[in-house]
PDB file of C-alpha atoms in Angstrom:
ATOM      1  CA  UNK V   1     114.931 -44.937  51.876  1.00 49.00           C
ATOM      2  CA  UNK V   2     114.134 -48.032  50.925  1.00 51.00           C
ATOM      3  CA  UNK V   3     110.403 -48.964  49.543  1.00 52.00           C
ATOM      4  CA  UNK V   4     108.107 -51.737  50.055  1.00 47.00           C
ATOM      5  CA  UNK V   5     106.407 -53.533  47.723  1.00 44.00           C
ATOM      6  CA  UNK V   6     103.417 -53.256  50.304  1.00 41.00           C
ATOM      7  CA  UNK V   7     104.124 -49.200  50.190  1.00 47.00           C
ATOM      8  CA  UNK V   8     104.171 -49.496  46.021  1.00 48.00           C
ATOM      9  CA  UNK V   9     101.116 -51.664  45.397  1.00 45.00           C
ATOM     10  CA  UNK V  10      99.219 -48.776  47.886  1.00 49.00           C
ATOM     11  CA  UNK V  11     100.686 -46.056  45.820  1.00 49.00           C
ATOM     12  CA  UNK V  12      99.458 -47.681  42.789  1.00 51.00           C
ATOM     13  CA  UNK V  13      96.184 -48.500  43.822  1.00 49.00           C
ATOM     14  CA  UNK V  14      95.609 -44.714  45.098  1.00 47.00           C
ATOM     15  CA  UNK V  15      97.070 -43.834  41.223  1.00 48.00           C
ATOM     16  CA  UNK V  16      94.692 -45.992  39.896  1.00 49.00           C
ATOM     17  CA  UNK V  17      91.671 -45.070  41.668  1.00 46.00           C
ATOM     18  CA  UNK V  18      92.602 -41.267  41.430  1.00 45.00           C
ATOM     19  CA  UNK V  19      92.499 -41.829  37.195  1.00 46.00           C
ATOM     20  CA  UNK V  20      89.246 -43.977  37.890  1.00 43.00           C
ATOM     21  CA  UNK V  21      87.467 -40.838  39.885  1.00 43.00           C
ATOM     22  CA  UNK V  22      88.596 -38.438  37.409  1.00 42.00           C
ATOM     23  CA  UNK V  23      86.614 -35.249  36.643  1.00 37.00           C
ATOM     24  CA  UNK V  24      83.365 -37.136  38.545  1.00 38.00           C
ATOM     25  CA  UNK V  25      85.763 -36.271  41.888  1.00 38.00           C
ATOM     26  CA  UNK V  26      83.164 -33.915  44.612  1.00 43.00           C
ATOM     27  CA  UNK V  27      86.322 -31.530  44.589  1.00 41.00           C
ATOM     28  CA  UNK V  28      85.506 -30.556  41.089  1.00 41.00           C
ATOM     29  CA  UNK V  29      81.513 -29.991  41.274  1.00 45.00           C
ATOM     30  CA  UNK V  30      79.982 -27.357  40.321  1.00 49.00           C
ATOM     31  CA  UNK V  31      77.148 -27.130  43.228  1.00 57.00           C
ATOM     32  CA  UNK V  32      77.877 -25.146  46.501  1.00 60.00           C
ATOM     33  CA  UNK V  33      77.978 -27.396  49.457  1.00 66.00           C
ATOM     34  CA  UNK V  34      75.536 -24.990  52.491  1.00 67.00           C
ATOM     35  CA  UNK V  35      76.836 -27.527  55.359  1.00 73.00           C
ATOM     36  CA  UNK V  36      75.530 -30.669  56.899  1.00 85.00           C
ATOM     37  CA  UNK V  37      72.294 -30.251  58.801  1.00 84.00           C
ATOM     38  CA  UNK V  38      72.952 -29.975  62.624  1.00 86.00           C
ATOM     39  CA  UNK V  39      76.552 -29.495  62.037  1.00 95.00           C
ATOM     40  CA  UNK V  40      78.760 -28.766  64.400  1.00 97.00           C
ATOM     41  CA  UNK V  41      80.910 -25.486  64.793  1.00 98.00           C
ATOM     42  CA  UNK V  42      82.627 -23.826  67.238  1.00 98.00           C
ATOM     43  CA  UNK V  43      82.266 -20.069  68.094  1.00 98.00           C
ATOM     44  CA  UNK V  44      85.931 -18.065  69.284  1.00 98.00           C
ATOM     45  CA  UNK V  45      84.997 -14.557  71.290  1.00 98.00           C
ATOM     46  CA  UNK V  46      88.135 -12.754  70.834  1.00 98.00           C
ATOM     47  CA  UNK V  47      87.254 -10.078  73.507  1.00 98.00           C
ATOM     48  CA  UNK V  48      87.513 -12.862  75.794  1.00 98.00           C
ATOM     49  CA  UNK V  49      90.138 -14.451  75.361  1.00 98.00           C
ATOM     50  CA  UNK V  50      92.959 -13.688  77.832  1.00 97.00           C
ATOM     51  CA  UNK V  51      96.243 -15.965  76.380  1.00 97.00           C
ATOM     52  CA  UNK V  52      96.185 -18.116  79.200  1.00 97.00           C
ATOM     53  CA  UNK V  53      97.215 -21.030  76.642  1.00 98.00           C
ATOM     54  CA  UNK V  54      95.000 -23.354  78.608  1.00 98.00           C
ATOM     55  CA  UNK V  55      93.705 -24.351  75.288  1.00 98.00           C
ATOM     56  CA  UNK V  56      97.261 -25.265  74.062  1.00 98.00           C
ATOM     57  CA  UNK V  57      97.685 -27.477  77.266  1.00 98.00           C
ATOM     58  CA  UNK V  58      94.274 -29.189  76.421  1.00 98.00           C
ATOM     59  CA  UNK V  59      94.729 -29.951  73.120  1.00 98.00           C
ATOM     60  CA  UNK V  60      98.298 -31.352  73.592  1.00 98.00           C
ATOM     61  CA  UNK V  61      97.228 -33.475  76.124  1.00 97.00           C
ATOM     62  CA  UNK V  62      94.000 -34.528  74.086  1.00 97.00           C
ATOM     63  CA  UNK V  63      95.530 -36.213  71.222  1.00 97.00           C
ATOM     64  CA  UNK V  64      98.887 -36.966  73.142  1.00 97.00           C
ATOM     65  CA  UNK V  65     100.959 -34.522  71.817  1.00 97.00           C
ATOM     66  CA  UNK V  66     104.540 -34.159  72.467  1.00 96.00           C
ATOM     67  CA  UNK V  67     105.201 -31.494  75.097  1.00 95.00           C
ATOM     68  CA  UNK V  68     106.621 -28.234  73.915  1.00 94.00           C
ATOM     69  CA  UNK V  69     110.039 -26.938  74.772  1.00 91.00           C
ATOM     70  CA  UNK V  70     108.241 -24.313  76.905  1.00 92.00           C
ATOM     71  CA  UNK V  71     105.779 -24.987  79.574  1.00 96.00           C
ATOM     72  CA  UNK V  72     102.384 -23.715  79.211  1.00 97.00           C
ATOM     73  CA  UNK V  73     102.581 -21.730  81.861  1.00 95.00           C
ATOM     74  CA  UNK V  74     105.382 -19.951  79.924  1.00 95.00           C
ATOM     75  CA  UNK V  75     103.451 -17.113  78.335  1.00 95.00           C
ATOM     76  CA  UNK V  76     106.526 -15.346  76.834  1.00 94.00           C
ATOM     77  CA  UNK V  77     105.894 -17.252  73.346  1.00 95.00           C
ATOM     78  CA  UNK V  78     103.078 -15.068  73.216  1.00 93.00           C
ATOM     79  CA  UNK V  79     105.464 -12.555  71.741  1.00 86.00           C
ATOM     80  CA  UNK V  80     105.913 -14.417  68.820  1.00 90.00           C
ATOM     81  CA  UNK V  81     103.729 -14.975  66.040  1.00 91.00           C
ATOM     82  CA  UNK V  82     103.441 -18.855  65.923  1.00 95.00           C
ATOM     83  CA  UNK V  83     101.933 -21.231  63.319  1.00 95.00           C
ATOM     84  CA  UNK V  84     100.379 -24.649  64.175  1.00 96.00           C
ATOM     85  CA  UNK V  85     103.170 -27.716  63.312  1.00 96.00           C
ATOM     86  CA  UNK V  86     102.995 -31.496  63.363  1.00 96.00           C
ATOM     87  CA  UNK V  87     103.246 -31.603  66.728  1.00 96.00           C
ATOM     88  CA  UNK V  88     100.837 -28.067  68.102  1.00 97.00           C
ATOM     89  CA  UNK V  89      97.401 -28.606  66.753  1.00 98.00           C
ATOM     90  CA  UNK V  90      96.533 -25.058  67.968  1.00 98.00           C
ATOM     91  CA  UNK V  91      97.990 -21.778  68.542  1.00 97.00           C
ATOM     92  CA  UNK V  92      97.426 -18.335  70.936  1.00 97.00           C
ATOM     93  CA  UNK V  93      98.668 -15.580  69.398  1.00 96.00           C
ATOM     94  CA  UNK V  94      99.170 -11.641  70.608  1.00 96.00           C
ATOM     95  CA  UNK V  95      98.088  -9.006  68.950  1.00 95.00           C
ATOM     96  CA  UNK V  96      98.586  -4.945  70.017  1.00 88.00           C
ATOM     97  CA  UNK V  97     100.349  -2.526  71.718  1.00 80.00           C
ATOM     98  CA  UNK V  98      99.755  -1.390  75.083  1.00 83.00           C
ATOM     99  CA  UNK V  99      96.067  -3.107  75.151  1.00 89.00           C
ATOM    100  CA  UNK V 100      96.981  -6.696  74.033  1.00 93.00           C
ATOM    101  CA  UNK V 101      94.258  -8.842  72.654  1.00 94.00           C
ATOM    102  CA  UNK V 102      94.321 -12.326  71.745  1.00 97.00           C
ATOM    103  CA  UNK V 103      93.394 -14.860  69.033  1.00 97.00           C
ATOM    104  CA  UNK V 104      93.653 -19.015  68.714  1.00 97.00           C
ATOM    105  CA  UNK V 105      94.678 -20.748  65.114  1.00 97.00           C
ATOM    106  CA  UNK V 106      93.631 -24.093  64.492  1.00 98.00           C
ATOM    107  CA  UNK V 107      92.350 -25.849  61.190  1.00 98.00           C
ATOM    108  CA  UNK V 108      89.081 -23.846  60.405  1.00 98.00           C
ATOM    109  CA  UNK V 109      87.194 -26.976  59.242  1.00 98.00           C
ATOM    110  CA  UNK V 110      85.736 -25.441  56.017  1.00 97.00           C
ATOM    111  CA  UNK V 111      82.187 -26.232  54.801  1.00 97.00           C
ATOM    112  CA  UNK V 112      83.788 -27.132  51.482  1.00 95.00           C
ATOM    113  CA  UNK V 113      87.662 -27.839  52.231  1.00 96.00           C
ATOM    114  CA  UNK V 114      90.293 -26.626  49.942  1.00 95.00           C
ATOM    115  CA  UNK V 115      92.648 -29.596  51.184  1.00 95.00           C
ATOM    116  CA  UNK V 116      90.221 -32.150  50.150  1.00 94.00           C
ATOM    117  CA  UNK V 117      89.578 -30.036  47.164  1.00 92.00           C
ATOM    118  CA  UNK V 118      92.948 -30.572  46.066  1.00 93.00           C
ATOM    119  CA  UNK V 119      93.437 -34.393  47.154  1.00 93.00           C
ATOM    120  CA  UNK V 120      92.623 -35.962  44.272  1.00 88.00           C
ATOM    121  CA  UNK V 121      92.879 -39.993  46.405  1.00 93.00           C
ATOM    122  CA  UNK V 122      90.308 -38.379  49.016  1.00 94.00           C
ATOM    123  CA  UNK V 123      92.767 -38.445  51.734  1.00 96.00           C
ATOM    124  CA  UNK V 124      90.292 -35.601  53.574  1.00 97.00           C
ATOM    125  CA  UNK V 125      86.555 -35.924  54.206  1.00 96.00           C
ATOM    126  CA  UNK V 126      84.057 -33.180  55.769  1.00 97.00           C
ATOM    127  CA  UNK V 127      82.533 -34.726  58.346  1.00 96.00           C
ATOM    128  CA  UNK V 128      78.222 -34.731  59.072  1.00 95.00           C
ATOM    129  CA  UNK V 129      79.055 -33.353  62.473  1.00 95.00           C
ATOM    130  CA  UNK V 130      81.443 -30.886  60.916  1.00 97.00           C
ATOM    131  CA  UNK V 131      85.467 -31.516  61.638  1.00 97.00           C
ATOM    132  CA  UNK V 132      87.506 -32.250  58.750  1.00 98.00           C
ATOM    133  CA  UNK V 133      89.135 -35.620  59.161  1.00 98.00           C
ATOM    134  CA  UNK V 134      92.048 -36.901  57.105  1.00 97.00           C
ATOM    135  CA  UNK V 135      93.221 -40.810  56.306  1.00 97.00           C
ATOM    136  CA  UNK V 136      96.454 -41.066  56.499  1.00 94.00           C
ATOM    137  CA  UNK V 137      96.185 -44.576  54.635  1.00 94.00           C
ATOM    138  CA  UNK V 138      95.126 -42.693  51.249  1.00 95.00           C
ATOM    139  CA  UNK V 139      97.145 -40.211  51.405  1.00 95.00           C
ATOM    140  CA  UNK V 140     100.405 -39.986  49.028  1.00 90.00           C
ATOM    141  CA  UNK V 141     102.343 -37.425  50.366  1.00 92.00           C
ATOM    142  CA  UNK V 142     102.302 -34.760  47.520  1.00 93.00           C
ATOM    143  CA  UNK V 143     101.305 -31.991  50.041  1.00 94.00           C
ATOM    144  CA  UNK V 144      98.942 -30.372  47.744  1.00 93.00           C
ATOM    145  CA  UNK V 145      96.538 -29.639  50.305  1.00 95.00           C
ATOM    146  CA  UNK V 146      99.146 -27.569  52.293  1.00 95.00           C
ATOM    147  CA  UNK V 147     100.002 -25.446  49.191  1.00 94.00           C
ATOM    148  CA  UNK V 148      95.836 -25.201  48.590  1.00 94.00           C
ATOM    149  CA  UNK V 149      94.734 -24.166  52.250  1.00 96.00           C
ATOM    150  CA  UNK V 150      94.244 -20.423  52.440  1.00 95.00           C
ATOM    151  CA  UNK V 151      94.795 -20.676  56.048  1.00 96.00           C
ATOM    152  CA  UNK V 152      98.234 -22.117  56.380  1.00 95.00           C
ATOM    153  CA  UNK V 153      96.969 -25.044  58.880  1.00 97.00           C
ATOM    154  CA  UNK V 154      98.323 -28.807  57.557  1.00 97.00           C
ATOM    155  CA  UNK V 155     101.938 -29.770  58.529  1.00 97.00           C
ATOM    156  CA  UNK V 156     103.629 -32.327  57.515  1.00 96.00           C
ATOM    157  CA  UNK V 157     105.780 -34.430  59.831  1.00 96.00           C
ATOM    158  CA  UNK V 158     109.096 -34.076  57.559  1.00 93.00           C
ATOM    159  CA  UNK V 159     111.232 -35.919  60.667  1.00 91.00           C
ATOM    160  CA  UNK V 160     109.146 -39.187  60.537  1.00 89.00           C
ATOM    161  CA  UNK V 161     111.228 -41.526  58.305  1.00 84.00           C
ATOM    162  CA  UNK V 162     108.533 -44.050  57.924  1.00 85.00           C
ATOM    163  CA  UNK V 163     105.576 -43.089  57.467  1.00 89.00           C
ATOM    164  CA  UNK V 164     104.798 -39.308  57.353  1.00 93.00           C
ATOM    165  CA  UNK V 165     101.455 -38.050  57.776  1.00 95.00           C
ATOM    166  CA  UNK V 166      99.425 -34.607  57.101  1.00 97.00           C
ATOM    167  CA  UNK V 167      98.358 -33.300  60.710  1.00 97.00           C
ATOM    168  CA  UNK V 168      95.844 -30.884  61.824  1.00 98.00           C
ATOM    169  CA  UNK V 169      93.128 -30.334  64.212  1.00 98.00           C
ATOM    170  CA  UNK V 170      90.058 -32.375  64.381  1.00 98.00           C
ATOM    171  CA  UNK V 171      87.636 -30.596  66.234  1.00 98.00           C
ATOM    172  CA  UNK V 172      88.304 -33.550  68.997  1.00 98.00           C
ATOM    173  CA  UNK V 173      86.085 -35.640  66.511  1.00 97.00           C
ATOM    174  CA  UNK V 174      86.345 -38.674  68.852  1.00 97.00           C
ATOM    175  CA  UNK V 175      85.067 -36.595  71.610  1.00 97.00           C
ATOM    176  CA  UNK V 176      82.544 -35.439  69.777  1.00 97.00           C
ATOM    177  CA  UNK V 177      81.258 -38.512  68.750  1.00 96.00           C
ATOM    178  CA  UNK V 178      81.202 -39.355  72.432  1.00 96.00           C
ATOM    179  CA  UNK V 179      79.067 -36.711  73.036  1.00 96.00           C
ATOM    180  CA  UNK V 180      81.964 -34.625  75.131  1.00 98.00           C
ATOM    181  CA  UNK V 181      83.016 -31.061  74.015  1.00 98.00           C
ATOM    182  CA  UNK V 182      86.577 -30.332  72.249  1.00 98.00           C
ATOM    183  CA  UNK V 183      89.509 -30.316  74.786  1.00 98.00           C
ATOM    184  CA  UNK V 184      90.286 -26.511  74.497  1.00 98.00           C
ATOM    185  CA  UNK V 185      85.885 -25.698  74.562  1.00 98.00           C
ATOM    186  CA  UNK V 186      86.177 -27.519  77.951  1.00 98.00           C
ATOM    187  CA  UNK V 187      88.692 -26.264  79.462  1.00 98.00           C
ATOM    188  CA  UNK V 188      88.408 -22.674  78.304  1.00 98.00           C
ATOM    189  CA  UNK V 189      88.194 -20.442  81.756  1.00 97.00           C
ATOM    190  CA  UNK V 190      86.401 -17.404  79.920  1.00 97.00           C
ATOM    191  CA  UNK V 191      84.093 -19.094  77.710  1.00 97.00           C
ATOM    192  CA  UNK V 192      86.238 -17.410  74.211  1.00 98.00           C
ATOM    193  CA  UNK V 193      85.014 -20.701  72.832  1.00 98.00           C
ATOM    194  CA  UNK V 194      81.839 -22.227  72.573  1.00 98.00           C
ATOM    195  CA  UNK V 195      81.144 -25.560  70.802  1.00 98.00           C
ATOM    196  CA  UNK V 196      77.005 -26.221  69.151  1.00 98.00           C
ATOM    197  CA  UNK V 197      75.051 -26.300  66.181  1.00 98.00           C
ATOM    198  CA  UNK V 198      76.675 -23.948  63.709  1.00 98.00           C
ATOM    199  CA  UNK V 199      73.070 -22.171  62.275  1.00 97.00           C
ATOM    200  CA  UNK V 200      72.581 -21.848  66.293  1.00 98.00           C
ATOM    201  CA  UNK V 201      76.265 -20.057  67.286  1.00 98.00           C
ATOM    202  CA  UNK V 202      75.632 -18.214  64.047  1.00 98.00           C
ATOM    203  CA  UNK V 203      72.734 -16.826  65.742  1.00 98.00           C
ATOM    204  CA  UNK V 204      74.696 -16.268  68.956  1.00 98.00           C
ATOM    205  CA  UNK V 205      77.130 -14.092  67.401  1.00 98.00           C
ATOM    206  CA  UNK V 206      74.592 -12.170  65.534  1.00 98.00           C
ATOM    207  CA  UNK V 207      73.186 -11.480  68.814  1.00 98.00           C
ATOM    208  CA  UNK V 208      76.217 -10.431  70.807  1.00 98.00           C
ATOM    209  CA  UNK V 209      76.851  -7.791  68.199  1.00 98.00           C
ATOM    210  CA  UNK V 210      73.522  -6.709  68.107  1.00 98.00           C
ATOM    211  CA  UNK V 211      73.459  -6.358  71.879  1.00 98.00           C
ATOM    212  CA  UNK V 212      77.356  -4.238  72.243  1.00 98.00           C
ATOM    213  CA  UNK V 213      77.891  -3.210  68.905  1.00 97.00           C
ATOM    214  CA  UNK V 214      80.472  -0.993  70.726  1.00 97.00           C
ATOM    215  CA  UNK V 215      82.154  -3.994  71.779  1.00 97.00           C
ATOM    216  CA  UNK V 216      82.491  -5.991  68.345  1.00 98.00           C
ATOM    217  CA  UNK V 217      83.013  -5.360  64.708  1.00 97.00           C
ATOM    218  CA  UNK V 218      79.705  -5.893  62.990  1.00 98.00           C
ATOM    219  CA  UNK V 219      81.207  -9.140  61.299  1.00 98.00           C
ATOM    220  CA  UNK V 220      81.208 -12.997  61.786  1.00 98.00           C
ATOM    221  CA  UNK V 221      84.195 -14.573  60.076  1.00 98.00           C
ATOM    222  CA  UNK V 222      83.742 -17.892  59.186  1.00 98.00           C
ATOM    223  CA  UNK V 223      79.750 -17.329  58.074  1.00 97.00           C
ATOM    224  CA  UNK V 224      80.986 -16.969  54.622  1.00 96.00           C
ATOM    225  CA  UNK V 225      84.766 -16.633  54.182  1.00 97.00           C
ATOM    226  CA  UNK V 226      85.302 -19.158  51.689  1.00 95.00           C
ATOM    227  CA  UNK V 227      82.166 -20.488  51.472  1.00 95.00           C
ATOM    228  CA  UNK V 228      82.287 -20.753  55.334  1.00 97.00           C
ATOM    229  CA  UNK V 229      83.759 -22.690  57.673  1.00 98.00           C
ATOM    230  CA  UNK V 230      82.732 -24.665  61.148  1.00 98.00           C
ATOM    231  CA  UNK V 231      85.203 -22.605  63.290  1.00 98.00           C
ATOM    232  CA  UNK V 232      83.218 -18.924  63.612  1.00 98.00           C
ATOM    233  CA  UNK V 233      85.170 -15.693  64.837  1.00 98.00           C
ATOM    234  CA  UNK V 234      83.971 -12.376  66.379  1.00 98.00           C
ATOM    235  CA  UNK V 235      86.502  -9.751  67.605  1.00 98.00           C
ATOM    236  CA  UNK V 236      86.474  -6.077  68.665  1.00 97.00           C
ATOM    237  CA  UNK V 237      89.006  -5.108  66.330  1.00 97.00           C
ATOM    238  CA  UNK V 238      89.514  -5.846  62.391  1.00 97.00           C
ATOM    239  CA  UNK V 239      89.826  -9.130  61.916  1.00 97.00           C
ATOM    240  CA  UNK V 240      93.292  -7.911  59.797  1.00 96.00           C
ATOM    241  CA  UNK V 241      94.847  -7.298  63.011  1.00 95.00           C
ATOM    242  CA  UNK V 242      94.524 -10.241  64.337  1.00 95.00           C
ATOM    243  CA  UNK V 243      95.998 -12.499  61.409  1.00 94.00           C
ATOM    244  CA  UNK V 244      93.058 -13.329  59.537  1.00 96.00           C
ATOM    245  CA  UNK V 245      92.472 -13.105  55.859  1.00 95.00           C
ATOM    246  CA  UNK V 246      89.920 -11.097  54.480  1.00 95.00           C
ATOM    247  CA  UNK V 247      91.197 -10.961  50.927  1.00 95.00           C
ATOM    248  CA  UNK V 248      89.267 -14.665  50.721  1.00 94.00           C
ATOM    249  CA  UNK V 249      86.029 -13.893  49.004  1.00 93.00           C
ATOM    250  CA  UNK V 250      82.862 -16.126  49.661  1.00 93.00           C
ATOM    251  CA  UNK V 251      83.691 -18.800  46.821  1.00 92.00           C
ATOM    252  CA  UNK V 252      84.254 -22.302  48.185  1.00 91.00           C
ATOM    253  CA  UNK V 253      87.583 -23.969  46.804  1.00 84.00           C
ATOM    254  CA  UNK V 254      85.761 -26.415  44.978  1.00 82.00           C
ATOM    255  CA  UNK V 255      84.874 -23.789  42.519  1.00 83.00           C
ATOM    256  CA  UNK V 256      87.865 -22.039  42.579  1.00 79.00           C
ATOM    257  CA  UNK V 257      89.933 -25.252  41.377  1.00 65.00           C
ATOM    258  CA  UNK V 258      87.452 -27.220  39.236  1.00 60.00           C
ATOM    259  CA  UNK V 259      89.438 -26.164  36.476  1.00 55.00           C
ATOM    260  CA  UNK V 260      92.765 -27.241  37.635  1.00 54.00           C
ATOM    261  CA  UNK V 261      91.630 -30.640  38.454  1.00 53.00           C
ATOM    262  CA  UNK V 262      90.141 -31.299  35.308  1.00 49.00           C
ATOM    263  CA  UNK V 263      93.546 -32.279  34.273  1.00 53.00           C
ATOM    264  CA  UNK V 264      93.778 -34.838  37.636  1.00 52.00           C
ATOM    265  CA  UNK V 265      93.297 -37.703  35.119  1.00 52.00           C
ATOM    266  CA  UNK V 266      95.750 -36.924  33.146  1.00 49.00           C
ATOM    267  CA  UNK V 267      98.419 -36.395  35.603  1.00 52.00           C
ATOM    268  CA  UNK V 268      97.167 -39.770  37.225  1.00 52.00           C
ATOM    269  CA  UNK V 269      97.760 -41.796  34.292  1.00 53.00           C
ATOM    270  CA  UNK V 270     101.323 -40.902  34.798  1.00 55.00           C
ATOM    271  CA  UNK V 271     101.309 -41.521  38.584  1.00 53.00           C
ATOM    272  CA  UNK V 272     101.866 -45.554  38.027  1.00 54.00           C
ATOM    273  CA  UNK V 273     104.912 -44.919  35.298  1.00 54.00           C
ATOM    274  CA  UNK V 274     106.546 -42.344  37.681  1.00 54.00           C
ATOM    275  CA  UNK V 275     106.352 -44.766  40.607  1.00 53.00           C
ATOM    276  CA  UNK V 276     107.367 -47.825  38.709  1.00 54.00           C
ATOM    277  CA  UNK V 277     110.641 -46.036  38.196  1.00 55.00           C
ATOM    278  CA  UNK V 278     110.859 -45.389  41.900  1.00 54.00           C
ATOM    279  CA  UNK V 279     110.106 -48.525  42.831  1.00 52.00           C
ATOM    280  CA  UNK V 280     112.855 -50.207  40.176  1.00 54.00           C
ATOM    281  CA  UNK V 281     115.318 -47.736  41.143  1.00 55.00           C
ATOM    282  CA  UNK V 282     114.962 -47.889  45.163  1.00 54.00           C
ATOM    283  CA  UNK V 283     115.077 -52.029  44.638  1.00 57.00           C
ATOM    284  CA  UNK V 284     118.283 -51.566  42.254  1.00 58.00           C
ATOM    285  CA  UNK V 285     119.679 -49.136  45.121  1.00 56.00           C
ATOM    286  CA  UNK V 286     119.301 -51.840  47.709  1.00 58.00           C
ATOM    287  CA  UNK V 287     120.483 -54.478  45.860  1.00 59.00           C
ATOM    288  CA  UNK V 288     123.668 -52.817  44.843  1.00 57.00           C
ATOM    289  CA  UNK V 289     123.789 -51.893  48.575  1.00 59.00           C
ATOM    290  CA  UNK V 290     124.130 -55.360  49.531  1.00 63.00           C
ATOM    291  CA  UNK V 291     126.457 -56.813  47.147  1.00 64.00           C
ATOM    292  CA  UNK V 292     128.669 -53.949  48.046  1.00 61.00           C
ATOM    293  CA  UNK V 293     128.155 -55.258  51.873  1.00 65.00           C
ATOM    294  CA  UNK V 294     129.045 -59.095  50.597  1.00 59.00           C
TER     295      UNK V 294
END
């Protein structure tokens, strides 16, 4: 594929600023981040979910998604044990045997992200009001922060020939700044979700459990899993059988890679020589192409 000298000068100028930033980079601090005041989270009750995928439909519809090659009124791919793509934000997945329970999958929007932890141009940003946004614009395409989330949630759209991007949820972020809830929130028919103030629907949860501890394990994942994270779980069962990690630990990914990206500056210094090849080599390839067409 051929490369512009638009595309170059914009990999070059992310090199550049990525050797600038160096070890002063937020991904490499030393200082836990405890969350934006007033953020937002959202809260998932997984004894209420019932699978109904309405969430799916929401979301796909939301940010004009691509429909699915089932309906989602199809609730056979239940049976499977799906992941979230470039083109399904989110994710229902069944758990159990003869008493099925339920479970959605969607970026987690950590307090302190691992993906922007491991973008050394800044391509992802923690929000005040608490999604986790990415810029498409800064971002080079190395993929690090799919390899560095411990939640398997960034795809990559390897079929787009032009101009690839990282996708993931956003928490609805431009509904949110509207002052309207997140498409699968809204539409929800149990209530399994609820979208607030994250100290608040911590609060909430503590509450629920306090009130049926029969009904839920006495755990809120999310409160500190990694630091913690703006999408908050509580379920009835282990959270291990329903998918989730809990071999995490409570360190944000900040800490856990400030060593690693201490060498960032050196492996940006080589970012403009590596690309300088490409560039040379993708304008040779063309222009060989063409005299070969003359």
């Amino acid at each position: 594929m051929s490369i512009s000298r638009r595309k170059f000068l914009g990999w070059m100028g992310a090199a550049g600023l990525a050797g600038a930033v160096g070890t002063s980079a937020q991904a490499a601090s030393n200082n836990t981040f405890k969350g934006y005041p007033n953020s937002n989270a959202v809260l998932h009750d997984i004894t209420r979910c019932i699978g109904c995928r309405k969430c799916e439909a929401a979301c796909n519809q939301v940010n004009e998604l691509p429909a699915p090659e089932k309906p989602f009124d199809d609730l056979t791919v239940l049976n499977e044990k799906r992941r979230t793509t470039d083109k399904t934000y989110t994710v229902v997945n069944q758990f159990g045997g003869d008493k099925p329970f339920f479970a959605k999958k969607q970026c987690n929007h950590c307090l302190e992200p691992a993906c922007a932890s491991a973008c050394f141009v800044k391509a992802f940003t923690k929000t005040p009001e608490g999604p986790v946004l990415y810029d498409g614009d800064l971002c080079m395409g190395c993929r690090y922060c799919m390899v560095a989330c411990p939640f398997n949630i960034p795809a990559y759209e390897y079929n787009e020939p032009l101009t690839p991007r990282v996708v993931k949820c956003t928490m609805c972020h431009p509904r949110i700044e509207k002052g309207l809830l997140p498409g699968c929130v809204e539409i929800c028919p149990k209530e399994a979700l609820t979208f607030g103030s994250r100290e608040k629907l911590i609060k909430v949860a503590r509450r629920r459990i306090e009130k049926y501890p029969q009904r839920y394990i006495d755990h809120v994942y999310g409160e500190q899993e990694m630091g913690g994270t703006s999408w908050l779980y509580i379920s009835g069962v282990p959270f291990e059988q329903v998918g989730m990690r809990m071999d995490l630990g409570v360190t944000p990914a900040p800490q856990l890679t400030k060593g690693a990206l201490g060498a960032v500056p050196i492996v940006a210094g080589l970012w403009p020589v590596l690309l300088t090849g490409i560039y040379a080599i993708s304008q040779r390839k063309d222009k060989v192409a063409a005299e070969e067409t003359a």
